[in-house]
Short mmCIF file of C-alpha atoms and ligand atoms in Angstrom, two decimals:
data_model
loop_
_atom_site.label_atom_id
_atom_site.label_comp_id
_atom_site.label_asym_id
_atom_site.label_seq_id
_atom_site.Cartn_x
_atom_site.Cartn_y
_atom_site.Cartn_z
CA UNK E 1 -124.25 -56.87 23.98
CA UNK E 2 -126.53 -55.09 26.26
CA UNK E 3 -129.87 -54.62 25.36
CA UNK E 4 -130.78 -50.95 25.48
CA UNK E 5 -134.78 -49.82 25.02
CA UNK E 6 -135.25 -47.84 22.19
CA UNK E 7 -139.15 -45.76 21.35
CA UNK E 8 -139.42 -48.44 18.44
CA UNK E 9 -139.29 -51.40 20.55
CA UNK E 10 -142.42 -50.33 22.37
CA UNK E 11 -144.02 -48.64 19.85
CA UNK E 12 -146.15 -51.93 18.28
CA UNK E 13 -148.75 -53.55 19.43
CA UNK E 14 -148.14 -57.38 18.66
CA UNK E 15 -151.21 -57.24 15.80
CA UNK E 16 -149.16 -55.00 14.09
CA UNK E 17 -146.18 -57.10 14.14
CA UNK E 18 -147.63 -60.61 14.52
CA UNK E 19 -150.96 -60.81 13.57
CA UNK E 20 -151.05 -64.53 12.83
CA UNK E 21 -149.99 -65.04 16.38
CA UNK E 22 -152.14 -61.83 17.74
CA UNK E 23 -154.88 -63.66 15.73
CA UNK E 24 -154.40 -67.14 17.53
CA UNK E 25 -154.45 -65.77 20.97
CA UNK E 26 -157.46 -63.86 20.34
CA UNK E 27 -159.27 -66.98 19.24
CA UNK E 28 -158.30 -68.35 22.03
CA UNK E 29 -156.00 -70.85 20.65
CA UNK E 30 -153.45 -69.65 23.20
CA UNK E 31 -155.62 -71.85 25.52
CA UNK E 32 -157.48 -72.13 28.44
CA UNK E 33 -155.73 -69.29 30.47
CA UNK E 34 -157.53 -66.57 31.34
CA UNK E 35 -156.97 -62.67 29.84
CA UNK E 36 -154.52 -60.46 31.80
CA UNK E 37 -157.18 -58.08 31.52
CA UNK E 38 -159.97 -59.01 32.78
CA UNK E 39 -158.23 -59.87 36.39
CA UNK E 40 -159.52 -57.47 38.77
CA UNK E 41 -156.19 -57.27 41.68
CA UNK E 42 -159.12 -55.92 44.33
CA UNK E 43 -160.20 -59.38 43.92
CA UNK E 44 -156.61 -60.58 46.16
CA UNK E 45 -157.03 -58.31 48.66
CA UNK E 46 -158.20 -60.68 51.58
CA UNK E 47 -155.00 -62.60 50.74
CA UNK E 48 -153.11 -59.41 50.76
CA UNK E 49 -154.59 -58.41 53.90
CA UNK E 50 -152.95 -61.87 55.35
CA UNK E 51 -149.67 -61.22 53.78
CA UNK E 52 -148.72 -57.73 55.27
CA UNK E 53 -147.80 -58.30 58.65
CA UNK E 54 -146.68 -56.70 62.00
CA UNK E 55 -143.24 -55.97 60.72
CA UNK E 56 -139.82 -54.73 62.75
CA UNK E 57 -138.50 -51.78 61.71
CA UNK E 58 -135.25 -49.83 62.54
CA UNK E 59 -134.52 -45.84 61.06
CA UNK E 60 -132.10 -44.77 62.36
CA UNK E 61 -131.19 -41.03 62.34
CA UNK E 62 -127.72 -41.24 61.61
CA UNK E 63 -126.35 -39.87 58.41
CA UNK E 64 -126.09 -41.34 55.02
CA UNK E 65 -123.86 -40.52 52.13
CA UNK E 66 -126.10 -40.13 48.82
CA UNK E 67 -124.97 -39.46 45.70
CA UNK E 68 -126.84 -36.95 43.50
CA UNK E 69 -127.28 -37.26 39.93
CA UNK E 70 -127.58 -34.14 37.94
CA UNK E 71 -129.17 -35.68 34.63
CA UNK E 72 -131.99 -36.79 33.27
CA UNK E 73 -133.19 -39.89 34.78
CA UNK E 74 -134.68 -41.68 31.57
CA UNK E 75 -131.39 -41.71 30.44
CA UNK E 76 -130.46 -44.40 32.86
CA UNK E 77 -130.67 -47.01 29.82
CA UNK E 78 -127.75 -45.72 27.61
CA UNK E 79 -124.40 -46.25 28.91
CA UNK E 80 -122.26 -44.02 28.01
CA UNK E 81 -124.27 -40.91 30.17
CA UNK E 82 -122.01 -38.14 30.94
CA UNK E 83 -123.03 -36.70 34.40
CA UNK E 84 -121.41 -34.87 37.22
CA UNK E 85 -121.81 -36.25 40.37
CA UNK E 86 -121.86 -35.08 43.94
CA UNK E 87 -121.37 -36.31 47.31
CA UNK E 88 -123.46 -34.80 50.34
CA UNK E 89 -124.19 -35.78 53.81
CA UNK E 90 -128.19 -36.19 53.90
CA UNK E 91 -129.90 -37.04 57.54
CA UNK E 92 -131.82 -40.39 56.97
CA UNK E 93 -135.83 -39.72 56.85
CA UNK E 94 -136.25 -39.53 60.58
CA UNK E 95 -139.01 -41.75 61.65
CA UNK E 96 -142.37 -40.01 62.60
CA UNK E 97 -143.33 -40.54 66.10
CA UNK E 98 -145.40 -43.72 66.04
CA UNK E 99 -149.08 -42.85 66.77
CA UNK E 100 -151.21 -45.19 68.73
CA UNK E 101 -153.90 -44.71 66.01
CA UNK E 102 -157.13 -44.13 66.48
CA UNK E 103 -158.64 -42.87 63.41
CA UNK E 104 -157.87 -39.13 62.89
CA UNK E 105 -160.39 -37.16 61.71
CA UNK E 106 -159.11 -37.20 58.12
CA UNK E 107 -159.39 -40.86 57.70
CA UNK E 108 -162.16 -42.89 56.30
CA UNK E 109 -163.59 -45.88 58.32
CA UNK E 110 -160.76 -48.13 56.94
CA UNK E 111 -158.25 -45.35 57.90
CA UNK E 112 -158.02 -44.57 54.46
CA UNK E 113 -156.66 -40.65 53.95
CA UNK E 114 -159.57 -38.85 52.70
CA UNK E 115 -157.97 -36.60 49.81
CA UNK E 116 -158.53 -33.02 49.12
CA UNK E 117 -157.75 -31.94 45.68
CA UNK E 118 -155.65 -28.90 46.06
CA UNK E 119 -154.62 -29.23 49.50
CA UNK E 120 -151.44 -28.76 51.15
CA UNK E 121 -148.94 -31.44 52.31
CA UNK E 122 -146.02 -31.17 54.91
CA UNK E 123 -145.92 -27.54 55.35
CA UNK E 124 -147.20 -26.19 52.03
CA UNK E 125 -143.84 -27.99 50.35
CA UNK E 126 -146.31 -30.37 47.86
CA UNK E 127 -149.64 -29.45 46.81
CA UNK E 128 -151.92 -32.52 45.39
CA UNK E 129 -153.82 -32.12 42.07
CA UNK E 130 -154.86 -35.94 41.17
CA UNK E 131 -155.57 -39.24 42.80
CA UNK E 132 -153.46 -42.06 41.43
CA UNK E 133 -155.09 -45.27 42.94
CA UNK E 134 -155.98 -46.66 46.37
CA UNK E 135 -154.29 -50.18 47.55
CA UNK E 136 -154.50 -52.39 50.36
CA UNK E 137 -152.14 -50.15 52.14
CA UNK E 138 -152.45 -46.45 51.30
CA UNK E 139 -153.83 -43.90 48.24
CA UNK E 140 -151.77 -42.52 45.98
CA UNK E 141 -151.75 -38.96 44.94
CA UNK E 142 -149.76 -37.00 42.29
CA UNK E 143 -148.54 -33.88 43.31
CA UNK E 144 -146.27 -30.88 42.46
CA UNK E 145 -142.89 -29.43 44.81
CA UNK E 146 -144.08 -25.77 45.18
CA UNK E 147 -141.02 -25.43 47.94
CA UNK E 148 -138.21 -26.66 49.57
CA UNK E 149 -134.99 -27.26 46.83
CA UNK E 150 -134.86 -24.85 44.28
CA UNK E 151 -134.30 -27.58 41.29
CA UNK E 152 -137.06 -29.58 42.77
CA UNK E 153 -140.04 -27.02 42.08
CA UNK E 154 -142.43 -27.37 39.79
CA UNK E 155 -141.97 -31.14 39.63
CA UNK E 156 -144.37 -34.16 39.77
CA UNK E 157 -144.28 -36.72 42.79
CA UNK E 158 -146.52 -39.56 43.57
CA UNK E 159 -147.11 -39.51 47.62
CA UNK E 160 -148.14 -42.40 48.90
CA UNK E 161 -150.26 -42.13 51.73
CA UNK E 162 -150.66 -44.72 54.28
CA UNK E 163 -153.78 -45.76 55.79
CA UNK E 164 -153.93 -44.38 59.23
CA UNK E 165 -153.38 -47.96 61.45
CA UNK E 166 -150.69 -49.42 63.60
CA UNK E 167 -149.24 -52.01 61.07
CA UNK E 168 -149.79 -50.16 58.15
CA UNK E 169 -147.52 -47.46 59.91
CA UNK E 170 -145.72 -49.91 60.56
CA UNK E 171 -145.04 -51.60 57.71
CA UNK E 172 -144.45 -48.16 56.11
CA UNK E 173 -141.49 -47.64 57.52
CA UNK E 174 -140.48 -51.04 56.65
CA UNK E 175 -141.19 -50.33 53.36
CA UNK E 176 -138.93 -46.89 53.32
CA UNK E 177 -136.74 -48.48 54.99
CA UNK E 178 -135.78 -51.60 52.06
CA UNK E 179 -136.17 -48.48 49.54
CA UNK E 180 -133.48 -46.37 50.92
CA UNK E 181 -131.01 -49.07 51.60
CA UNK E 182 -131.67 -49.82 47.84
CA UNK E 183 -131.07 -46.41 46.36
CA UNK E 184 -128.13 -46.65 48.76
CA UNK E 185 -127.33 -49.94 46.82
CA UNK E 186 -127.58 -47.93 43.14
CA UNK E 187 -126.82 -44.16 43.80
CA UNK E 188 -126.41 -43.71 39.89
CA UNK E 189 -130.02 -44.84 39.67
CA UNK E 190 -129.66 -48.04 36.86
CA UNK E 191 -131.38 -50.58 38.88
CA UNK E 192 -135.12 -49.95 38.13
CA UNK E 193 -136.06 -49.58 40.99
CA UNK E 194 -138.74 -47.01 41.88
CA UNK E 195 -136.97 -44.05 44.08
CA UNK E 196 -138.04 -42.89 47.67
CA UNK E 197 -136.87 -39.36 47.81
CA UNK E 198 -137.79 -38.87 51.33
CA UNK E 199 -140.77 -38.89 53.60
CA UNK E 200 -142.66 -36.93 56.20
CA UNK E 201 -146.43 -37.68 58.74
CA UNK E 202 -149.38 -35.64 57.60
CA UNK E 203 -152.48 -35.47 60.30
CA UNK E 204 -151.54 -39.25 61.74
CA UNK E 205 -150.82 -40.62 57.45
CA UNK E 206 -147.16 -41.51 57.06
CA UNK E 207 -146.57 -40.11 53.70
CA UNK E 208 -143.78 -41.66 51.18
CA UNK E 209 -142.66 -39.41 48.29
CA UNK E 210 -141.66 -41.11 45.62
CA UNK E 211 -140.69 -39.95 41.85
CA UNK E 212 -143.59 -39.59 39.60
CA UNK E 213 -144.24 -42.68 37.30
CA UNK E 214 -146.65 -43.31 34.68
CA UNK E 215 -148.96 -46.26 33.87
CA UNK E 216 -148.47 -49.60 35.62
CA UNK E 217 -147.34 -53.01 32.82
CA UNK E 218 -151.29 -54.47 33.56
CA UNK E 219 -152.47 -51.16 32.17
CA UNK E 220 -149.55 -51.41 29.19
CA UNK E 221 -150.75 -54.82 28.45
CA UNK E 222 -154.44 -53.65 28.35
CA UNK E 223 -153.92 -50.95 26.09
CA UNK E 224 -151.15 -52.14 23.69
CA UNK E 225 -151.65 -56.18 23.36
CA UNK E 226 -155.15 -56.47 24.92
CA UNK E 227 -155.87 -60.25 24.94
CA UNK E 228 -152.29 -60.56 22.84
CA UNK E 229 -149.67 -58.89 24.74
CA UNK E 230 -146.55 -57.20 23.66
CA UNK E 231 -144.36 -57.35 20.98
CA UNK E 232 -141.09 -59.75 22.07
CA UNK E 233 -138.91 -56.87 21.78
CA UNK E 234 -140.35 -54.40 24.06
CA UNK E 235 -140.66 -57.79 26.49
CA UNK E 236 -136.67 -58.38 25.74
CA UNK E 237 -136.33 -54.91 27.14
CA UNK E 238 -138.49 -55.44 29.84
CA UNK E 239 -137.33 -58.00 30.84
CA UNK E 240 -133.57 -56.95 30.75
CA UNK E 241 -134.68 -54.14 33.19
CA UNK E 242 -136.52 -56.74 35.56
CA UNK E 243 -133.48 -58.55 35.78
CA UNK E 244 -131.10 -56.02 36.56
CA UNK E 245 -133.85 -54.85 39.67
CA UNK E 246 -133.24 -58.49 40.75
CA UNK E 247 -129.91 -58.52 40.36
CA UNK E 248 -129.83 -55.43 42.97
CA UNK E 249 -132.28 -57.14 45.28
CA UNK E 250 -130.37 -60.43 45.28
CA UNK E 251 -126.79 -58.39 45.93
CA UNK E 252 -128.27 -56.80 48.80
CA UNK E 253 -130.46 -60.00 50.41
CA UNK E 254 -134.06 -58.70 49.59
CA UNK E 255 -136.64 -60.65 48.49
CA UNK E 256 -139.75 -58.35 46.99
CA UNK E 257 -142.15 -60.93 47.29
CA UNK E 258 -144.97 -59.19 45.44
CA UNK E 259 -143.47 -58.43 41.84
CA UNK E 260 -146.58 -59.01 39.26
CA UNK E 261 -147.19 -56.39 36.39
CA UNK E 262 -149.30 -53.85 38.72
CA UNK E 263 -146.32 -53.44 41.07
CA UNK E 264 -144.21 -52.56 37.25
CA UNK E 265 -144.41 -48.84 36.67
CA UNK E 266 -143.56 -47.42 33.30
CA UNK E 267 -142.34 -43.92 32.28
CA UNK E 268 -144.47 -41.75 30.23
CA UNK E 269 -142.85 -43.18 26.98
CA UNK E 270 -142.71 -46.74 28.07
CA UNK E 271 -139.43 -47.26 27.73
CA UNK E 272 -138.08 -47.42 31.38
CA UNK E 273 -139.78 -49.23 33.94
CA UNK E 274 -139.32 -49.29 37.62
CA UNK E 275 -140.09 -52.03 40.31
CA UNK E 276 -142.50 -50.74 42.68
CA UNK E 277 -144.43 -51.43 45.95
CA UNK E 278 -141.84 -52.54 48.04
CA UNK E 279 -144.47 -53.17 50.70
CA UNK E 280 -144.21 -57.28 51.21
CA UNK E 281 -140.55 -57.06 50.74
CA UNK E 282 -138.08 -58.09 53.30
CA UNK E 283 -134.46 -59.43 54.20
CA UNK E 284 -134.11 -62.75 53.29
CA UNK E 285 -133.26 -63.86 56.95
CA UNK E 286 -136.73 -63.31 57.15
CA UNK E 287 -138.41 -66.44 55.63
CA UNK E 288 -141.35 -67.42 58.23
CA UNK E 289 -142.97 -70.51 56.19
CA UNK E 290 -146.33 -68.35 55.03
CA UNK E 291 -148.42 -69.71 52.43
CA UNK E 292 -150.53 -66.66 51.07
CA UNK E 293 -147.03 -64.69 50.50
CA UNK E 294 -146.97 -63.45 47.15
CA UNK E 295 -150.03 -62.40 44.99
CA UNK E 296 -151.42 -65.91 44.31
CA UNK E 297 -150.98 -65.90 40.08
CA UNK E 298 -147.48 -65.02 40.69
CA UNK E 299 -146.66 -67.27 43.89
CA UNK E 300 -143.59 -69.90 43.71
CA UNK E 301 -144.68 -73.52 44.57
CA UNK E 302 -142.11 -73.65 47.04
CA UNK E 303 -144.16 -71.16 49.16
CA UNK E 304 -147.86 -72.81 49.03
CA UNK E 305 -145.81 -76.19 49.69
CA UNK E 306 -143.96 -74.75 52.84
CA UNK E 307 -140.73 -75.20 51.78
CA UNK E 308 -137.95 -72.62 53.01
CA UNK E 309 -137.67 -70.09 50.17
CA UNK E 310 -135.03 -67.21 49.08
CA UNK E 311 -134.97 -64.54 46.78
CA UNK E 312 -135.42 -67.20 43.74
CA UNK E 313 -139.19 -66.47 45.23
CA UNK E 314 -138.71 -63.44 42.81
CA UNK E 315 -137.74 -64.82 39.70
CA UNK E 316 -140.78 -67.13 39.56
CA UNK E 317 -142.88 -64.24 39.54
CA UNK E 318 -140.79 -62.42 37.00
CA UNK E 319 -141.62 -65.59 34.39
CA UNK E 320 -145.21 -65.76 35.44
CA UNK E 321 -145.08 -61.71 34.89
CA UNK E 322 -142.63 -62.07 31.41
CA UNK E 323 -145.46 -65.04 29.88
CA UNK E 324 -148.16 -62.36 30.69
CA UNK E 325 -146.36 -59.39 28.77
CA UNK E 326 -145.79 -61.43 25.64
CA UNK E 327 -149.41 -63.18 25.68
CA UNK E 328 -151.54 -61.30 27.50
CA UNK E 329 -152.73 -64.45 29.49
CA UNK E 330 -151.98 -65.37 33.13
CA UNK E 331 -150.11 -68.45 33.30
CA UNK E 332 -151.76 -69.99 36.14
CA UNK E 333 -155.23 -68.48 37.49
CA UNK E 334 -155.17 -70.89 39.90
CA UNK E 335 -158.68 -70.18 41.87
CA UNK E 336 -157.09 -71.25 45.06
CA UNK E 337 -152.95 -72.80 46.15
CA UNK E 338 -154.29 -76.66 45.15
CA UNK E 339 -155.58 -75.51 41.95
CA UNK E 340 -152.66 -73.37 41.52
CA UNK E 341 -150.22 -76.51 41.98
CA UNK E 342 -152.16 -78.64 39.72
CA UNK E 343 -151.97 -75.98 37.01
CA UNK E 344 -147.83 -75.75 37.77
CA UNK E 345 -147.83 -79.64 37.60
CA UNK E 346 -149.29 -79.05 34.25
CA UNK E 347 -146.79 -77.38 32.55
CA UNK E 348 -143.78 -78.53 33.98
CA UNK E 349 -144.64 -82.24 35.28
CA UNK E 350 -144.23 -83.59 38.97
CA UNK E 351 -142.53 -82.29 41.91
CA UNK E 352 -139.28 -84.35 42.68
CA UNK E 353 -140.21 -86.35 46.17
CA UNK E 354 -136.92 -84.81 47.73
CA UNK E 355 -138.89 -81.26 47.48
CA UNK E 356 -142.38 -82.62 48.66
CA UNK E 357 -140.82 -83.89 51.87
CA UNK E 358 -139.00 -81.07 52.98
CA UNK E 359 -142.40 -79.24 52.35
CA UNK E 360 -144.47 -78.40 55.72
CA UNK E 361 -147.79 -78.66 53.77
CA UNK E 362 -146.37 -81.95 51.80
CA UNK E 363 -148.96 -84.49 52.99
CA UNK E 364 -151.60 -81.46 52.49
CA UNK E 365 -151.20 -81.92 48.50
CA UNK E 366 -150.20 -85.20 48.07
CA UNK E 367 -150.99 -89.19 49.66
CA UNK E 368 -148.57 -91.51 50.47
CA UNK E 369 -148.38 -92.98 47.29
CA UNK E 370 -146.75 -89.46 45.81
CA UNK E 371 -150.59 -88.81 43.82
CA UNK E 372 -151.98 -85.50 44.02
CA UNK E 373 -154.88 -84.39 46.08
CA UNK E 374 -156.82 -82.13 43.64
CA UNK E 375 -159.81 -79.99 45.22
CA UNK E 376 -162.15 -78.50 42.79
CA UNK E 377 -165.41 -76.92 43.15
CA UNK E 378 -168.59 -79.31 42.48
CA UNK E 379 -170.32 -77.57 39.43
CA UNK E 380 -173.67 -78.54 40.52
CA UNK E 381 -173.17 -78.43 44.52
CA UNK E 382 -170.87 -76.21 45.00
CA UNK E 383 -169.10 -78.48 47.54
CA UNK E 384 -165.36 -79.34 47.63
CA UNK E 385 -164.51 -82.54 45.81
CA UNK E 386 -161.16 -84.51 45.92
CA UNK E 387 -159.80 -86.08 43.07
CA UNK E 388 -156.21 -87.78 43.20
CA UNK E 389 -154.23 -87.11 40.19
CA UNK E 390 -151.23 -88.61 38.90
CA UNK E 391 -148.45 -86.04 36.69
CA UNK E 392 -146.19 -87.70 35.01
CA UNK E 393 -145.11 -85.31 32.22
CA UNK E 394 -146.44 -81.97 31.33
CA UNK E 395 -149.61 -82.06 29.37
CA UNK E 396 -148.66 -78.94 27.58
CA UNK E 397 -145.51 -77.27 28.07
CA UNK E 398 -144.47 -73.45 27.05
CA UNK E 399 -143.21 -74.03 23.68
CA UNK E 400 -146.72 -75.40 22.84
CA UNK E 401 -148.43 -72.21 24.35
CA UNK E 402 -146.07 -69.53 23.21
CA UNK E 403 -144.97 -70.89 19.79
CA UNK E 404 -147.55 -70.14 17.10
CA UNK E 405 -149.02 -72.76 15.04
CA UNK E 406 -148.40 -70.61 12.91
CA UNK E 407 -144.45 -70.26 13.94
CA UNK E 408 -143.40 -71.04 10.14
CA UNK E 409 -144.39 -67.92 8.95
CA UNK E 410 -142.08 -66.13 11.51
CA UNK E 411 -138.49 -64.64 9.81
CA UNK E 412 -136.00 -67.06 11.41
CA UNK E 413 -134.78 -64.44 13.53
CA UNK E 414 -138.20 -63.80 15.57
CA UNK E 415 -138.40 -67.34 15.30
CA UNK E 416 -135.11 -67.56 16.94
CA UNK E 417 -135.70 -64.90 19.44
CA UNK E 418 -139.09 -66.78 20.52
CA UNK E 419 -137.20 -70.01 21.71
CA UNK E 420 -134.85 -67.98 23.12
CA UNK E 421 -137.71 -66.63 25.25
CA UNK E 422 -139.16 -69.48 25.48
CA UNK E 423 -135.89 -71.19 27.32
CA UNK E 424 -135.50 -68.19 29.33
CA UNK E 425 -139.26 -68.95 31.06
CA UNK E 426 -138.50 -72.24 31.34
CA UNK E 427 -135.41 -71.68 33.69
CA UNK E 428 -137.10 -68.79 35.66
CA UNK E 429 -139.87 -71.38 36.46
CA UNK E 430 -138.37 -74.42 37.29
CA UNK E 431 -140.20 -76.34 40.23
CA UNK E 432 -137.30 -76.54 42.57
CA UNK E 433 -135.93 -73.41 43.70
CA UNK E 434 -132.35 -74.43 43.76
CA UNK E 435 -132.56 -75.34 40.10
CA UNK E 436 -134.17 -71.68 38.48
CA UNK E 437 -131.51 -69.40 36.79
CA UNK E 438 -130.26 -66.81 38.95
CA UNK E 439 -130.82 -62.77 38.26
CA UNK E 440 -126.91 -63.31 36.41
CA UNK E 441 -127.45 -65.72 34.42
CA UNK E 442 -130.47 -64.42 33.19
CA UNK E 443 -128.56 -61.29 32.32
CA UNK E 444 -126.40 -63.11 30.19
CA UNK E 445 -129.44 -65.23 28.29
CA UNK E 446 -129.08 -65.29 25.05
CA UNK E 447 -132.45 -64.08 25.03
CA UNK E 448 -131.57 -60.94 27.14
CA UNK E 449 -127.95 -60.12 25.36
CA UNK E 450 -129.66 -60.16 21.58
N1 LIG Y 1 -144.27 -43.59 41.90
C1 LIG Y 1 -145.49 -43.69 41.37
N2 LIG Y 1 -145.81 -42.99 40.26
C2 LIG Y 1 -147.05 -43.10 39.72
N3 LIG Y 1 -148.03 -43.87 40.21
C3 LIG Y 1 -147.79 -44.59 41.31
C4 LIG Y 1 -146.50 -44.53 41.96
N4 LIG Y 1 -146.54 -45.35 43.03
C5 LIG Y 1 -147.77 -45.88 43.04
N5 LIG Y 1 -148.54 -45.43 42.02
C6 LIG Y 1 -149.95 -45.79 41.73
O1 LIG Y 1 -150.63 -46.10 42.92
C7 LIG Y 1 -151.09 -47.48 42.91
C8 LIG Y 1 -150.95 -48.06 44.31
O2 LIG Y 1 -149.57 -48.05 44.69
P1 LIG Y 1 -148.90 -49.21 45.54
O3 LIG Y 1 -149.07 -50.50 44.79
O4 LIG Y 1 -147.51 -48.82 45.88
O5 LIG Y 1 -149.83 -49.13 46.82
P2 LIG Y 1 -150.28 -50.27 47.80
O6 LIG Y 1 -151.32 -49.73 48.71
O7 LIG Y 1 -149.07 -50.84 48.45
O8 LIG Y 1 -150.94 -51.27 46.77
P3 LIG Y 1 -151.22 -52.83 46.89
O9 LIG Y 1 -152.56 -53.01 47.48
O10 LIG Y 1 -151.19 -53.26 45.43
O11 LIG Y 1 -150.13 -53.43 47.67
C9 LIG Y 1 -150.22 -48.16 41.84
O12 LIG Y 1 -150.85 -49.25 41.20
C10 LIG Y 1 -149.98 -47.02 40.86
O13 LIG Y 1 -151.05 -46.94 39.95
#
């Protein structure tokens, strides 16, 4: 049985439904993790700014075969949608020609577009009426079709427009590039994965238009399960929808490599989501050993270690992502990649030694003798001190963070859904890549299936 999203699912706040639980966490008897909401993702951005490189790119301007759906688009969820399809031949987005950029007159110091509320974009076809938010990478602005396909005008798009440099251009088209070969990948649109209708260069700014999504899950989280999180049933749906994006990405060799809840837009109701900011993600031919890839609180050990990864990169983040939904707490804050492998080691005990020597950065984290390096910051000093640790088991695994001391007064079947959960996590964040559940499996979960 599939699990379909319904208004109800998202429509409590975990207080309302749990409020022994809601009452732990807010305590603070969920622990010592830190609240989803008071991370600030500007903090990352140096690490970001590392991440995004100098990127090939190929557009071609051959022809593509897309087909067109003629119904509503939130319906993606249900499946028995009636719709009529059609077939047509559309030219692929022809690449602007790459400008050696020097900053054009529109662009801020940091080659940021500098938005005019009201003005025109790509020939009077979009006109922008609000600012959506500002990345590493570009601004975001909503805007509405006043021309070009009859059934188009009127409507809302988000354009994102990139900052005005070489490899940010760059990169762009990288980024347009993954996105088309995935709505390629799902022309019926049932992948969650946020749609590139086509794009187009505006005074030096390569401009992406995309289809106009709501809130991002950080923002969901903030609002609905503040310090909490979610109710499990609107993360069961979630997380359903997550899986089936990776389950694309994983049939078509692309690893995301950035998926955390800001990069997880919802739909005005909250009952769809789509997988956004496709801007890190590549083929997975491309695996360079890089240790800041990945948004740090969401980054698989096998990439701070500098061992070869694959798209399982992605399903680590989804269970770091998944814990945060349900209890509004990171999983690991990890201040820097040591602390962040301590706090790993933590929950889920010691690497196996096969995995620390294959790792480039093995003899980084750990001596000879298999104990780990630790680096914390002196209280007092402020200096660096080492500290060797040795993990043998977990000190406290998920069951004791998620499950409630208060689990007995659960009904069985939340109580049953919980471990469900609960084993789902445990398999999306198992140490050694080779060994975490594949986007499939996780499909079939008992968790996921109900
Ligand atoms: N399709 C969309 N619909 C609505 N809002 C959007 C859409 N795409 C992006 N946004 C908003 O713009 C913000 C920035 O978008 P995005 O993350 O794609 O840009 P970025 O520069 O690559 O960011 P980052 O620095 O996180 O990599 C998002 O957090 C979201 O709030």
């Amino acid at each position: 049985m599939s699990v379909s999203p319904t208004p109800a699912d998202f429509s409590l706040g975990k207080i309302e439904q749990d409020e022994a639980q809601a009452q732990n966490f807010a305590e603070g008897q969920g622990g010592d993790q830190i609240s989803a909401a008071d991370y600030d993702p500007s903090l990352d951005r140096r690490e970001d700014e590392q991440r995004r490189v100098n990127a090939p790119v190929v557009v071609s301007d051959e022809e593509y075969e897309e087909e067109e759906d003629i119904d509503d688009m939130f319906a993606v969820a249900t499946s028995e949608r009636k719709k009529v399809r059609k077939v047509k031949k559309v030219a692929k987005p022809s690449a602007p020609a790459l400008i050696a950029t020097n900053l054009d007159s529109a662009a801020d110091s940091e080659g940021y577009y500098s938005i005019i509320l009201g003005e025109q974009l790509d020939g009077g076809r979009y006109q922008v009426f609000s600012s959506l938010g500002k990345g590493m990478f570009a601004n975001v602005v909503r805007a509405r079709v006043l021309q070009g396909d009859p059934n188009e005008t009127g409507k809302e798009v988000a354009i994102k427009i990139v900052r005005c440099q070489e490899s940010m251009y760059k990169a762009g088209l990288k980024e347009a590039q993954i996105l088309m070969k995935l709505k390629q990948g799902d022309p019926e649109d049932k992948k969650h994965i946020v749609r590139l209708d086509r794009m187009f260069e505006h005074r030096g700014h390569l401009c992406l238009v995309f289809e106009n999504l709501s809130m991002n899950l950080r923002d969901v989280v903030k609002r609905f399960g503040k310090d909490v999180g979610l109710n499990i049933r609107a993360v069961r749906a979630y997380a359903h929808q997550l899986f089936l994006a990776l389950s694309l990405l994983r049939k078509l060799n692309i690893m995301h490599a950035d998926i955390k809840p800001d990069n997880i837009l919802v739909n005005e109701q909250k009952t769809l989501l789509k997988l956004c900011d496709l801007g890190s993600a590549s083929d997975a031919s491309e695996n360079d050993i890089t240790p800041y890839l990945v948004s740090r609180f969401y980054r698989a050990p096998e990439i701070i270690l500098g061992v070869p990864y694959d798209p399982s990169l992605d399903i680590w983040s989804i269970g770091c992502t998944l814990y945060e939904l349900y209890t509004g707490k990171i999983l690991f804050p990890g201040r820097s990649n040591n602390q962040m492998l301590l706090l790993m080691m933590e929950l889920k005990g010691r690497f196996n030694s096969k995995m620390i020597k294959k790792a480039k950065f093995g003899d980084v984290y750990f001596d000879e003798m298999g104990a780990f390096q630790s680096v914390d910051i002196d209280k007092v000093t402020g200096a660096d001190v080492m500290k060797k640790v040795h993990i043998s088991k977990p000190s406290r695994d998920l069951r004791a963070r998620i499950m409630p001391s208060a689990s007995a007064k659960l009904k069985d079947e939340e109580n049953k859904m919980l471990l469900s959960f609960i084993d789902l996590l445990d398999k999306c964040l198992a140490l050694d890549p080779a060994r975490r559940i594949t986007p499939r499996e996780a499909l079939v979960h008992p968790f996921i299936r109900g």
